[in-house]
PDB file of C-alpha atoms in Angstrom:
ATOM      1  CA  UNK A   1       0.000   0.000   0.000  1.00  0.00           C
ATOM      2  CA  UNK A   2       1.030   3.434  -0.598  1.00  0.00           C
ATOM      3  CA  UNK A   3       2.077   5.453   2.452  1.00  0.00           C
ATOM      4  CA  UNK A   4       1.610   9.195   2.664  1.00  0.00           C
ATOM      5  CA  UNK A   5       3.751  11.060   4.617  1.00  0.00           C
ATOM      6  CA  UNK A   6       2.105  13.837   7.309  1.00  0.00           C
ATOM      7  CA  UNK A   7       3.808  17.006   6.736  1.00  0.00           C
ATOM      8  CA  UNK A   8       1.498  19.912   7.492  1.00  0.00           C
ATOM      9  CA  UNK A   9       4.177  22.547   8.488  1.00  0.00           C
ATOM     10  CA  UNK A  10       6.001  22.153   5.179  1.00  0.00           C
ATOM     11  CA  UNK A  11       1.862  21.839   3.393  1.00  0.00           C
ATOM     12  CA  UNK A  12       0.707  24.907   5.170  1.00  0.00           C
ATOM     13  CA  UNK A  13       4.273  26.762   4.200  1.00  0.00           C
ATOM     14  CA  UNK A  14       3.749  25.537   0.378  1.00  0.00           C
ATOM     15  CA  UNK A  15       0.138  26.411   0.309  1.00  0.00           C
ATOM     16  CA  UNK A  16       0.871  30.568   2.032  1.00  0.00           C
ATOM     17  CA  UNK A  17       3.618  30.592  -0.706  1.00  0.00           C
ATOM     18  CA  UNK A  18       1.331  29.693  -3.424  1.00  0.00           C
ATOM     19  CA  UNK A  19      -1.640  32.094  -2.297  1.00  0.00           C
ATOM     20  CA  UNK A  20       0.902  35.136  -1.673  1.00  0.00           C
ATOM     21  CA  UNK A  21       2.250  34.312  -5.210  1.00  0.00           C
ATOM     22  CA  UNK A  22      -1.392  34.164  -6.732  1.00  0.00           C
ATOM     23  CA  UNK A  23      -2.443  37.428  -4.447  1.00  0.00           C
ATOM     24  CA  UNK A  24       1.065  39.063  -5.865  1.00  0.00           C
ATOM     25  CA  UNK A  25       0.260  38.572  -9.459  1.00  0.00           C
ATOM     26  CA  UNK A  26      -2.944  40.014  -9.778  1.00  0.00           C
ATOM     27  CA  UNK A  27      -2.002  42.756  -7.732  1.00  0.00           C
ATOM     28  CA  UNK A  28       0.726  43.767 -10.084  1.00  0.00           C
ATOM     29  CA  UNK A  29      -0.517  42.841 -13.241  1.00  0.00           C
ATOM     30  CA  UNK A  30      -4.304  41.679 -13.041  1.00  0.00           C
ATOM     31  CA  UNK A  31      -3.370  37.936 -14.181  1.00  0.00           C
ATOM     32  CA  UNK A  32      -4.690  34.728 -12.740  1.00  0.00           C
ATOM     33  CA  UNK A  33      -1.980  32.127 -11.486  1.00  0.00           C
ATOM     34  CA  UNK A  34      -3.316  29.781 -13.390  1.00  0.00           C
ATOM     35  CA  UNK A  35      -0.237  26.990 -14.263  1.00  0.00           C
ATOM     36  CA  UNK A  36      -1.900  25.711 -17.576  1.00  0.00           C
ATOM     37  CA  UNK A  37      -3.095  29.044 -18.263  1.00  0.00           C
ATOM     38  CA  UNK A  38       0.666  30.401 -17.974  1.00  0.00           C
ATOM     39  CA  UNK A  39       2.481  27.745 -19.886  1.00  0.00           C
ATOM     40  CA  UNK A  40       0.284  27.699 -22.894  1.00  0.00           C
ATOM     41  CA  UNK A  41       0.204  31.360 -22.801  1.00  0.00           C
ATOM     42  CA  UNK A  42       4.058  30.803 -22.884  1.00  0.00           C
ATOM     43  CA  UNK A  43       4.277  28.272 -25.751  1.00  0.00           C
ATOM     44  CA  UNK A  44       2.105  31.064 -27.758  1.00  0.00           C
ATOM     45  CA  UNK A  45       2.625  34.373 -26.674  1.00  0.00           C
ATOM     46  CA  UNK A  46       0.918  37.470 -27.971  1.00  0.00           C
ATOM     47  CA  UNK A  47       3.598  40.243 -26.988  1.00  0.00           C
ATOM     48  CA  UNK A  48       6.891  40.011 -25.525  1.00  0.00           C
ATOM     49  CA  UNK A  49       5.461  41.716 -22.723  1.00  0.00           C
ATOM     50  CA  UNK A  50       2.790  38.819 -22.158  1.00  0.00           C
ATOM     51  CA  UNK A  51       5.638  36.550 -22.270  1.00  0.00           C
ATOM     52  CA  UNK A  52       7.889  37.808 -20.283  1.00  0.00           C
ATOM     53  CA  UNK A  53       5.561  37.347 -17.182  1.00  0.00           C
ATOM     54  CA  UNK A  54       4.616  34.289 -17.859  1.00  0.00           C
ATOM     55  CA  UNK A  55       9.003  33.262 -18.368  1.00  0.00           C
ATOM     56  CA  UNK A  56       9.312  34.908 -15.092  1.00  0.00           C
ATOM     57  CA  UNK A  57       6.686  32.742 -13.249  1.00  0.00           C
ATOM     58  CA  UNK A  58       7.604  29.632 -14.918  1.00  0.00           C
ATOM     59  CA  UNK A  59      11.637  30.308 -13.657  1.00  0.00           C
ATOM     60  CA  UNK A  60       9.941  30.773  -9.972  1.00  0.00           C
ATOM     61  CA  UNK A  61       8.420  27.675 -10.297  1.00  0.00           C
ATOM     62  CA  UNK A  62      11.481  25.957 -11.302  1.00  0.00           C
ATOM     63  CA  UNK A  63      13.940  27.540  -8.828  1.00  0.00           C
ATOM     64  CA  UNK A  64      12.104  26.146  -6.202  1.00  0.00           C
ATOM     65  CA  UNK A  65      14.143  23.177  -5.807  1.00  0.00           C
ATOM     66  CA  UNK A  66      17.158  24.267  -7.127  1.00  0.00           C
ATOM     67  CA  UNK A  67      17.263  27.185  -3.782  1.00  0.00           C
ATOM     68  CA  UNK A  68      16.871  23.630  -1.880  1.00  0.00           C
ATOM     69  CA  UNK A  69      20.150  21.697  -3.639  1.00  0.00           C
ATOM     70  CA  UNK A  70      22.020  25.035  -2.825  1.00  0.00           C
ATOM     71  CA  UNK A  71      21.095  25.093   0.742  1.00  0.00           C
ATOM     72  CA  UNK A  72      20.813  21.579   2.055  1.00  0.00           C
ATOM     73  CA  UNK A  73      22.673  20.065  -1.247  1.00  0.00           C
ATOM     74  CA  UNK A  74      20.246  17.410  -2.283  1.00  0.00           C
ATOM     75  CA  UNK A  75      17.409  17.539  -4.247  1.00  0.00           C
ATOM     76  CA  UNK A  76      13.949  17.248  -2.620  1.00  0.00           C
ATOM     77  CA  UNK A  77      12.419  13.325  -2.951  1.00  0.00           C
ATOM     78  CA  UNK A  78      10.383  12.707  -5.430  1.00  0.00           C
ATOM     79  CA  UNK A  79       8.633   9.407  -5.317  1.00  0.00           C
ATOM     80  CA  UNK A  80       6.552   8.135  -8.219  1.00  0.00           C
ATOM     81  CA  UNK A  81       5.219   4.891  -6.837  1.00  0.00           C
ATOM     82  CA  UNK A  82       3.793   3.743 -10.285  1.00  0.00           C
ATOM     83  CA  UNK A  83       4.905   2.688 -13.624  1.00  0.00           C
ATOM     84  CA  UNK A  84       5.919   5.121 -16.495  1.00  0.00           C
ATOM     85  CA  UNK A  85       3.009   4.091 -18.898  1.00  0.00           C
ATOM     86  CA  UNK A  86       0.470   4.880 -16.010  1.00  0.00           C
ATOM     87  CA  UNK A  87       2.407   7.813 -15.548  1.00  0.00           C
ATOM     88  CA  UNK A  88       1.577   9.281 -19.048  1.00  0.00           C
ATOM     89  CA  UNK A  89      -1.946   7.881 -18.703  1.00  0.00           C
ATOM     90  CA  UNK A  90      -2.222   9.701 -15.982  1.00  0.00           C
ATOM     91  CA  UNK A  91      -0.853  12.792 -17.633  1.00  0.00           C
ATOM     92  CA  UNK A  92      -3.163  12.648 -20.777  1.00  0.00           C
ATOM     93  CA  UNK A  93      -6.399  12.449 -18.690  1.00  0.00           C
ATOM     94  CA  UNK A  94      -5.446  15.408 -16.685  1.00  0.00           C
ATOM     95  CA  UNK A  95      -4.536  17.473 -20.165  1.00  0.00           C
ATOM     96  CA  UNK A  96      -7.914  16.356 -21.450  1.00  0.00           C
ATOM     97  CA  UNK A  97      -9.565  17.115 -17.910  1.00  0.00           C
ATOM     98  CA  UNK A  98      -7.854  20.900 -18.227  1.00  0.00           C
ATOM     99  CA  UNK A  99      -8.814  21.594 -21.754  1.00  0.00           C
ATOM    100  CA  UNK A 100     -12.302  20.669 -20.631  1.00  0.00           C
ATOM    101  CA  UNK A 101     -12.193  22.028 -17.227  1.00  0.00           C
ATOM    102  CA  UNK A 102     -11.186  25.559 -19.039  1.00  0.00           C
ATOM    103  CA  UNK A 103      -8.054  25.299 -16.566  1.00  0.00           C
ATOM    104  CA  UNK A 104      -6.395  23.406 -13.637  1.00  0.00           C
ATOM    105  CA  UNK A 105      -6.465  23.224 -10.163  1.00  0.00           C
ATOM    106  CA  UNK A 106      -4.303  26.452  -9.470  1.00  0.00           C
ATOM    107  CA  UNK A 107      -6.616  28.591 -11.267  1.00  0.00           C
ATOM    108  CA  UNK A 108      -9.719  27.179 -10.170  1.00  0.00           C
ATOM    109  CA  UNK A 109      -8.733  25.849  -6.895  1.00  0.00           C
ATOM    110  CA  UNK A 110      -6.256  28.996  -5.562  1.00  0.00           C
ATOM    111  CA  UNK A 111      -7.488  32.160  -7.632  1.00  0.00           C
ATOM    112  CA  UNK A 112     -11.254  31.552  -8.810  1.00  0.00           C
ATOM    113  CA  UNK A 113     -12.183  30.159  -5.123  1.00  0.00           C
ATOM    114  CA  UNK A 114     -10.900  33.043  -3.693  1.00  0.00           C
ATOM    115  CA  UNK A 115     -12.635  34.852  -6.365  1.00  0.00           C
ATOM    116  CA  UNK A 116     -15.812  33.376  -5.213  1.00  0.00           C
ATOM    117  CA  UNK A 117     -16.450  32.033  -9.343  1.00  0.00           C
ATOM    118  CA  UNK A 118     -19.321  29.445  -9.579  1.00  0.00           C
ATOM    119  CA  UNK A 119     -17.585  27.683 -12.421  1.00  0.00           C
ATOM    120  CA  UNK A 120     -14.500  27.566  -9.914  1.00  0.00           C
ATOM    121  CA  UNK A 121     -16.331  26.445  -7.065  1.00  0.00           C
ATOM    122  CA  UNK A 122     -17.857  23.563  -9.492  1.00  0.00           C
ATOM    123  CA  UNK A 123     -14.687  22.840 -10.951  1.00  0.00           C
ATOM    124  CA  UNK A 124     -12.604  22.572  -7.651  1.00  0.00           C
ATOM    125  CA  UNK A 125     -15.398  20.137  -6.095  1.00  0.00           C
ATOM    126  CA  UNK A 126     -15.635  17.861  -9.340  1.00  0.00           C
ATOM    127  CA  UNK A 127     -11.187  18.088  -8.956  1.00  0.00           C
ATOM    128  CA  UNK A 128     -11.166  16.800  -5.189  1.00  0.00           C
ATOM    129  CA  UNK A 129     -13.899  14.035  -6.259  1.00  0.00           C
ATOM    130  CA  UNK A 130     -12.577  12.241  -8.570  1.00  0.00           C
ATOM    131  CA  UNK A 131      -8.888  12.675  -7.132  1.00  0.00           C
ATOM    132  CA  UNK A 132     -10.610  11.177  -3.735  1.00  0.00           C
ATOM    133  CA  UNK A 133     -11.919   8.331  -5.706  1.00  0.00           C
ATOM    134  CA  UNK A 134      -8.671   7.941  -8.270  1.00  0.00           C
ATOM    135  CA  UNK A 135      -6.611   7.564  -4.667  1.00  0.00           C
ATOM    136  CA  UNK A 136      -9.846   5.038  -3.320  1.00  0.00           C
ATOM    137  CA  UNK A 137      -9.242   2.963  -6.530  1.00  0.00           C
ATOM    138  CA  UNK A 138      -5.629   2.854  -6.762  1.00  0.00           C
ATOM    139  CA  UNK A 139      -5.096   2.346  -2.946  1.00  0.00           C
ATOM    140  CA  UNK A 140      -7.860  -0.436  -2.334  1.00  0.00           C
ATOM    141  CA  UNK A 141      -9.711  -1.670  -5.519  1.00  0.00           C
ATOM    142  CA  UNK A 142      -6.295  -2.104  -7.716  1.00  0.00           C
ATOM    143  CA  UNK A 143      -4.085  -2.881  -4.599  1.00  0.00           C
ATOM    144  CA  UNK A 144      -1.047  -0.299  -5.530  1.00  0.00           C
TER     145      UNK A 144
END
């Protein structure tokens, strides 16, 4: 069975980080911290000036573990306990689920909650659902 570990200092921590980022970003510029939202917008930008937000935001999210190699020198753990294939399985359904979704669970979930959105607030509850019965399914039905 798959063991999750209990870390609600370091989840609380993560989670202030990401809703000061979100609250910082539409502040300044009036944009959503949405993560699909920003890397498409990335992978076809309309102005440099679009862009260059979206390059900055993106480098934030990757410099978060590379600040941890240069102060503890390790890399954080990252455990995938399933096989490749499921892996990209896995990642199709939740492209499909975004493009259908109009956007993941950082825009929904972080910004449009806070934003009070109905689609949000529909879209977050129909993202915990079926991630509470994926985990259900893989953790007792298929025996992972």
């Amino acid at each position: 069975m798959i063991e999750t570990a209990f870390t609600p200092f370091q989840s609380l921590g993560g989670g202030a980080l990401i809703g000061l980022a979100s609250v910082l970003l539409m502040a300044t510029i009036g944009r959503v911290m949405g993560a699909t939202g920003i890397l498409a917008g990335l992978m076809q930008p309309a102005n440099f000036s679009d862009w260059a937000w979206r390059a900055a935001v993106l480098a934030g999210m990757i410099s978060g573990p590379i600040a941890v190699l240069l102060i503890t020198g390790k890399l954080p753990a990252v455990q995938v306990p399933i096989s490749t294939t499921m892996l990209v399985i896995g990642g199709f359904i939740v492209g499909i689920g975004v493009t259908f979704g109009s956007g993941c669970t950082s825009g929904h979930g972080v910004c449009g909650m806070a934003r009070l959105s109905p689609r949000s607030i529909a879209a977050t509850i129909t993202f915990m659902l079926t991630t509470g019965i994926t985990v259900f399914v893989v953790r007792h039905i298929l025996g992972a």
